[in-house]
Amino acid sequence: MLTVDFSRFPLAAGDRVLDLGCGAGRHAFECYRRGAQVVAVDRNGEEIREVAKWFAAMKEAGEAPAGATATAMEGDALALPFPDESFDVVIISEVMEHIPDDKGVLAEMVRVLKPGGRIAVTVPRYGPEKICWALSDAYHEVEGGHIRIYKADELLGKMKQAGLKPYGTHHAHGLHSPYWWLKCAFGVDNDKALPVKAYHKLLVWDIMKKPLATRLAEQALNPLIGKSFVAYATKPHLPVGAAK
């Protein structure tokens, strides 16, 4: 289940991609399949080991084209172990709402991104997220949980302040907001509640089968209750003669 829309966020074979806070690796895997040179970074060592195993399995199965590479490593988003201007593309999906120093993370991403490079940032959308917070303290008051809710203008403003030039936005996962509202209403750790189980079954069916009916439903729901807000931006080239 991808949050970044690669039809709006072009990726070329050979692009060097950083998936920062990669989690289970969903965007990193897609970039690898598209022929990129992927570096997946997360602070969770257990998840990184799983991502590395999947990279190896994908290579063995021939899922990535010749020339594509994939590396998974532990790392700190506020102190990335890469030189300046190392990547053509940076993706950070559903991560910034967890990090107190979000401006510091943006600064690090801009540092390692090449001039002319592209960045995709996704965060929980303000309205659906506010409902989750109102329904359940346990949803966000956990170690490593969500510490802020972004308004779209706030996130775009921080991206601009970091030196990025936003060029597009959209919302994603309209079918998923009701699921999380149910989870919050019945208990975020209660997967046995009948409405939660039934809706989860629907989402799994949708992800696996991608039927036209639910695809059309999600397209209609995304602008209204899409769970994620997605912003795309570029790092401008310096004017000729400008000092870095």
PDB file of C-alpha atoms in Angstrom, residues 32-202:
ATOM      1  CA  TYR A  32      13.915  -0.947  -6.029  1.00  0.00           C
ATOM      2  CA  ARG A  33      11.438  -2.516  -8.465  1.00  0.00           C
ATOM      3  CA  ARG A  34      11.650   0.659 -10.554  1.00  0.00           C
ATOM      4  CA  GLY A  35      15.411   0.334 -10.926  1.00  0.00           C
ATOM      5  CA  ALA A  36      16.618   2.830  -8.334  1.00  0.00           C
ATOM      6  CA  GLN A  37      19.677   2.646  -6.108  1.00  0.00           C
ATOM      7  CA  VAL A  38      17.850   2.542  -2.791  1.00  0.00           C
ATOM      8  CA  VAL A  39      19.056   3.217   0.731  1.00  0.00           C
ATOM      9  CA  ALA A  40      16.417   2.438   3.365  1.00  0.00           C
ATOM     10  CA  VAL A  41      17.087   3.960   6.786  1.00  0.00           C
ATOM     11  CA  ASP A  42      15.224   3.489  10.056  1.00  0.00           C
ATOM     12  CA  ARG A  43      16.109   3.687  13.744  1.00  0.00           C
ATOM     13  CA  ASN A  44      14.302   0.380  14.401  1.00  0.00           C
ATOM     14  CA  GLY A  45      16.896  -2.347  13.993  1.00  0.00           C
ATOM     15  CA  GLU A  46      14.351  -5.170  13.894  1.00  0.00           C
ATOM     16  CA  GLU A  47      12.474  -3.586  10.994  1.00  0.00           C
ATOM     17  CA  ILE A  48      15.722  -2.857   9.146  1.00  0.00           C
ATOM     18  CA  ARG A  49      16.753  -6.502   9.375  1.00  0.00           C
ATOM     19  CA  GLU A  50      13.392  -7.524   7.899  1.00  0.00           C
ATOM     20  CA  VAL A  51      13.729  -4.968   5.091  1.00  0.00           C
ATOM     21  CA  ALA A  52      17.211  -6.307   4.308  1.00  0.00           C
ATOM     22  CA  LYS A  53      15.799  -9.845   4.086  1.00  0.00           C
ATOM     23  CA  TRP A  54      13.102  -8.698   1.656  1.00  0.00           C
ATOM     24  CA  PHE A  55      15.659  -6.859  -0.483  1.00  0.00           C
ATOM     25  CA  ALA A  56      17.667 -10.096  -0.718  1.00  0.00           C
ATOM     26  CA  ALA A  57      14.544 -12.097  -1.565  1.00  0.00           C
ATOM     27  CA  MET A  58      13.563  -9.604  -4.272  1.00  0.00           C
ATOM     28  CA  LYS A  59      17.023  -9.827  -5.815  1.00  0.00           C
ATOM     29  CA  GLU A  60      16.897 -13.624  -5.740  1.00  0.00           C
ATOM     30  CA  ALA A  61      13.462 -13.609  -7.393  1.00  0.00           C
ATOM     31  CA  GLY A  62      14.579 -11.183 -10.101  1.00  0.00           C
ATOM     32  CA  GLU A  63      12.051  -8.535  -9.086  1.00  0.00           C
ATOM     33  CA  ALA A  64      14.498  -5.663  -9.556  1.00  0.00           C
ATOM     34  CA  PRO A  65      16.019  -4.740 -12.934  1.00  0.00           C
ATOM     35  CA  ALA A  66      19.731  -4.923 -13.691  1.00  0.00           C
ATOM     36  CA  GLY A  67      21.613  -2.024 -12.146  1.00  0.00           C
ATOM     37  CA  ALA A  68      19.202  -1.544  -9.242  1.00  0.00           C
ATOM     38  CA  THR A  69      20.714  -1.757  -5.769  1.00  0.00           C
ATOM     39  CA  ALA A  70      19.214  -1.833  -2.279  1.00  0.00           C
ATOM     40  CA  THR A  71      20.720  -1.311   1.157  1.00  0.00           C
ATOM     41  CA  ALA A  72      18.993  -1.269   4.558  1.00  0.00           C
ATOM     42  CA  MET A  73      20.661   0.357   7.531  1.00  0.00           C
ATOM     43  CA  GLU A  74      19.963   1.744  10.985  1.00  0.00           C
ATOM     44  CA  GLY A  75      20.345   5.484  11.287  1.00  0.00           C
ATOM     45  CA  ASP A  76      19.345   8.717  12.985  1.00  0.00           C
ATOM     46  CA  ALA A  77      17.195  11.051  10.892  1.00  0.00           C
ATOM     47  CA  LEU A  78      18.815  14.043  12.602  1.00  0.00           C
ATOM     48  CA  ALA A  79      22.378  12.914  11.844  1.00  0.00           C
ATOM     49  CA  LEU A  80      22.425  11.060   8.531  1.00  0.00           C
ATOM     50  CA  PRO A  81      25.737   9.339   7.707  1.00  0.00           C
ATOM     51  CA  PHE A  82      25.825  10.627   4.123  1.00  0.00           C
ATOM     52  CA  PRO A  83      27.741  13.437   2.398  1.00  0.00           C
ATOM     53  CA  ASP A  84      25.989  16.562   1.186  1.00  0.00           C
ATOM     54  CA  GLU A  85      24.016  16.190  -2.064  1.00  0.00           C
ATOM     55  CA  SER A  86      24.134  12.367  -2.056  1.00  0.00           C
ATOM     56  CA  PHE A  87      20.604  11.566  -3.290  1.00  0.00           C
ATOM     57  CA  ASP A  88      18.400  12.360  -6.261  1.00  0.00           C
ATOM     58  CA  VAL A  89      15.236  11.485  -4.354  1.00  0.00           C
ATOM     59  CA  VAL A  90      14.212  11.476  -0.680  1.00  0.00           C
ATOM     60  CA  ILE A  91      11.013   9.944   0.694  1.00  0.00           C
ATOM     61  CA  ILE A  92       9.820  10.368   4.270  1.00  0.00           C
ATOM     62  CA  SER A  93       6.413   8.783   4.823  1.00  0.00           C
ATOM     63  CA  GLU A  94       4.408   8.950   8.068  1.00  0.00           C
ATOM     64  CA  VAL A  95       7.495   9.838  10.108  1.00  0.00           C
ATOM     65  CA  MET A  96       7.659  13.563  10.826  1.00  0.00           C
ATOM     66  CA  GLU A  97       4.642  13.506  13.140  1.00  0.00           C
ATOM     67  CA  HIS A  98       6.753  11.338  15.500  1.00  0.00           C
ATOM     68  CA  ILE A  99       9.857  13.568  15.693  1.00  0.00           C
ATOM     69  CA  PRO A 100      10.115  16.585  18.034  1.00  0.00           C
ATOM     70  CA  ASP A 101      12.723  18.348  15.881  1.00  0.00           C
ATOM     71  CA  ASP A 102      10.921  18.191  12.555  1.00  0.00           C
ATOM     72  CA  LYS A 103      12.795  21.252  11.283  1.00  0.00           C
ATOM     73  CA  GLY A 104      16.063  19.449  11.976  1.00  0.00           C
ATOM     74  CA  VAL A 105      14.889  16.436   9.975  1.00  0.00           C
ATOM     75  CA  LEU A 106      13.899  18.651   7.051  1.00  0.00           C
ATOM     76  CA  ALA A 107      17.319  20.341   7.196  1.00  0.00           C
ATOM     77  CA  GLU A 108      19.086  16.969   7.050  1.00  0.00           C
ATOM     78  CA  MET A 109      16.987  15.830   4.110  1.00  0.00           C
ATOM     79  CA  VAL A 110      17.705  19.032   2.223  1.00  0.00           C
ATOM     80  CA  ARG A 111      21.415  18.654   3.010  1.00  0.00           C
ATOM     81  CA  VAL A 112      21.685  15.183   1.468  1.00  0.00           C
ATOM     82  CA  LEU A 113      19.418  15.985  -1.506  1.00  0.00           C
ATOM     83  CA  LYS A 114      21.070  17.100  -4.736  1.00  0.00           C
ATOM     84  CA  PRO A 115      20.062  20.447  -6.258  1.00  0.00           C
ATOM     85  CA  GLY A 116      17.201  19.686  -8.612  1.00  0.00           C
ATOM     86  CA  GLY A 117      16.356  16.598  -6.555  1.00  0.00           C
ATOM     87  CA  ARG A 118      12.852  15.655  -5.453  1.00  0.00           C
ATOM     88  CA  ILE A 119      11.358  14.975  -2.058  1.00  0.00           C
ATOM     89  CA  ALA A 120       8.058  13.411  -0.983  1.00  0.00           C
ATOM     90  CA  VAL A 121       6.708  14.015   2.516  1.00  0.00           C
ATOM     91  CA  THR A 122       3.589  12.301   3.864  1.00  0.00           C
ATOM     92  CA  VAL A 123       1.933  12.889   7.239  1.00  0.00           C
ATOM     93  CA  PRO A 124      -1.470  12.095   8.765  1.00  0.00           C
ATOM     94  CA  ARG A 125      -4.072  14.579   7.528  1.00  0.00           C
ATOM     95  CA  TYR A 126      -5.339  17.160  10.018  1.00  0.00           C
ATOM     96  CA  GLY A 127      -9.088  16.366  10.067  1.00  0.00           C
ATOM     97  CA  PRO A 128      -9.032  12.556  10.260  1.00  0.00           C
ATOM     98  CA  GLU A 129      -6.137  12.689  12.715  1.00  0.00           C
ATOM     99  CA  LYS A 130      -7.974  15.122  15.010  1.00  0.00           C
ATOM    100  CA  ILE A 131     -10.864  12.658  15.180  1.00  0.00           C
ATOM    101  CA  CYS A 132      -8.479   9.846  16.155  1.00  0.00           C
ATOM    102  CA  TRP A 133      -6.969  11.991  18.920  1.00  0.00           C
ATOM    103  CA  ALA A 134     -10.438  12.964  20.184  1.00  0.00           C
ATOM    104  CA  LEU A 135     -11.615   9.327  20.291  1.00  0.00           C
ATOM    105  CA  SER A 136      -8.551   7.830  21.965  1.00  0.00           C
ATOM    106  CA  ASP A 137      -5.678   9.072  24.101  1.00  0.00           C
ATOM    107  CA  ALA A 138      -3.981   5.690  23.665  1.00  0.00           C
ATOM    108  CA  TYR A 139      -3.801   6.316  19.902  1.00  0.00           C
ATOM    109  CA  HIS A 140      -1.141   8.990  20.343  1.00  0.00           C
ATOM    110  CA  GLU A 141      -0.030   9.029  23.997  1.00  0.00           C
ATOM    111  CA  VAL A 142       2.444   6.175  23.608  1.00  0.00           C
ATOM    112  CA  GLU A 143       6.229   6.090  23.450  1.00  0.00           C
ATOM    113  CA  GLY A 144       7.257   7.010  19.943  1.00  0.00           C
ATOM    114  CA  GLY A 145       3.683   7.982  19.056  1.00  0.00           C
ATOM    115  CA  HIS A 146       2.328  10.987  17.212  1.00  0.00           C
ATOM    116  CA  ILE A 147       3.284  14.232  18.932  1.00  0.00           C
ATOM    117  CA  ARG A 148       1.705  16.741  16.534  1.00  0.00           C
ATOM    118  CA  ILE A 149      -0.999  17.110  13.909  1.00  0.00           C
ATOM    119  CA  TYR A 150       0.018  19.053  10.818  1.00  0.00           C
ATOM    120  CA  LYS A 151      -2.181  21.444   8.950  1.00  0.00           C
ATOM    121  CA  ALA A 152      -1.304  21.400   5.266  1.00  0.00           C
ATOM    122  CA  ASP A 153      -0.180  25.027   5.211  1.00  0.00           C
ATOM    123  CA  GLU A 154       2.022  24.446   8.257  1.00  0.00           C
ATOM    124  CA  LEU A 155       3.876  21.540   6.666  1.00  0.00           C
ATOM    125  CA  LEU A 156       4.281  23.339   3.343  1.00  0.00           C
ATOM    126  CA  GLY A 157       5.545  26.405   5.182  1.00  0.00           C
ATOM    127  CA  LYS A 158       8.189  24.385   7.019  1.00  0.00           C
ATOM    128  CA  MET A 159       9.256  22.769   3.747  1.00  0.00           C
ATOM    129  CA  LYS A 160       9.653  26.214   2.148  1.00  0.00           C
ATOM    130  CA  GLN A 161      11.606  27.490   5.161  1.00  0.00           C
ATOM    131  CA  ALA A 162      13.961  24.521   4.741  1.00  0.00           C
ATOM    132  CA  GLY A 163      14.716  25.655   1.193  1.00  0.00           C
ATOM    133  CA  LEU A 164      12.369  23.381  -0.732  1.00  0.00           C
ATOM    134  CA  LYS A 165       9.972  24.372  -3.507  1.00  0.00           C
ATOM    135  CA  PRO A 166       6.659  22.483  -3.216  1.00  0.00           C
ATOM    136  CA  TYR A 167       5.047  21.592  -6.536  1.00  0.00           C
ATOM    137  CA  GLY A 168       2.091  19.359  -5.697  1.00  0.00           C
ATOM    138  CA  THR A 169      -0.096  17.867  -2.973  1.00  0.00           C
ATOM    139  CA  HIS A 170      -2.885  15.324  -2.626  1.00  0.00           C
ATOM    140  CA  HIS A 171      -4.599  13.106  -0.071  1.00  0.00           C
ATOM    141  CA  ALA A 172      -4.423   9.319   0.139  1.00  0.00           C
ATOM    142  CA  HIS A 173      -6.069   6.327   1.845  1.00  0.00           C
ATOM    143  CA  GLY A 174      -9.622   7.592   2.141  1.00  0.00           C
ATOM    144  CA  LEU A 175     -10.826   4.072   2.967  1.00  0.00           C
ATOM    145  CA  HIS A 176      -8.458   3.858   5.919  1.00  0.00           C
ATOM    146  CA  SER A 177      -9.736   6.773   8.001  1.00  0.00           C
ATOM    147  CA  PRO A 178     -12.957   4.982   9.094  1.00  0.00           C
ATOM    148  CA  TYR A 179     -10.885   1.948  10.086  1.00  0.00           C
ATOM    149  CA  TRP A 180      -8.761   4.031  12.439  1.00  0.00           C
ATOM    150  CA  TRP A 181     -11.801   5.795  13.840  1.00  0.00           C
ATOM    151  CA  LEU A 182     -13.248   2.368  14.657  1.00  0.00           C
ATOM    152  CA  LYS A 183      -9.935   1.292  16.187  1.00  0.00           C
ATOM    153  CA  CYS A 184      -9.878   4.392  18.376  1.00  0.00           C
ATOM    154  CA  ALA A 185     -13.525   4.014  19.375  1.00  0.00           C
ATOM    155  CA  PHE A 186     -13.265   0.331  20.344  1.00  0.00           C
ATOM    156  CA  GLY A 187      -9.676   0.451  21.682  1.00  0.00           C
ATOM    157  CA  VAL A 188      -6.517   0.732  19.607  1.00  0.00           C
ATOM    158  CA  ASP A 189      -5.312  -2.650  20.871  1.00  0.00           C
ATOM    159  CA  ASN A 190      -8.693  -4.338  20.512  1.00  0.00           C
ATOM    160  CA  ASP A 191      -8.616  -6.175  17.203  1.00  0.00           C
ATOM    161  CA  LYS A 192     -11.446  -8.507  18.188  1.00  0.00           C
ATOM    162  CA  ALA A 193     -14.278  -5.982  18.070  1.00  0.00           C
ATOM    163  CA  LEU A 194     -16.605  -7.095  15.275  1.00  0.00           C
ATOM    164  CA  PRO A 195     -16.712  -3.746  13.400  1.00  0.00           C
ATOM    165  CA  VAL A 196     -12.907  -3.524  13.498  1.00  0.00           C
ATOM    166  CA  LYS A 197     -12.462  -7.112  12.277  1.00  0.00           C
ATOM    167  CA  ALA A 198     -15.003  -6.641   9.494  1.00  0.00           C
ATOM    168  CA  TYR A 199     -13.481  -3.413   8.250  1.00  0.00           C
ATOM    169  CA  HIS A 200      -9.972  -4.844   8.413  1.00  0.00           C
ATOM    170  CA  LYS A 201     -11.132  -7.758   6.278  1.00  0.00           C
ATOM    171  CA  LEU A 202     -12.455  -5.265   3.725  1.00  0.00           C
TER     172      LEU A 202
END
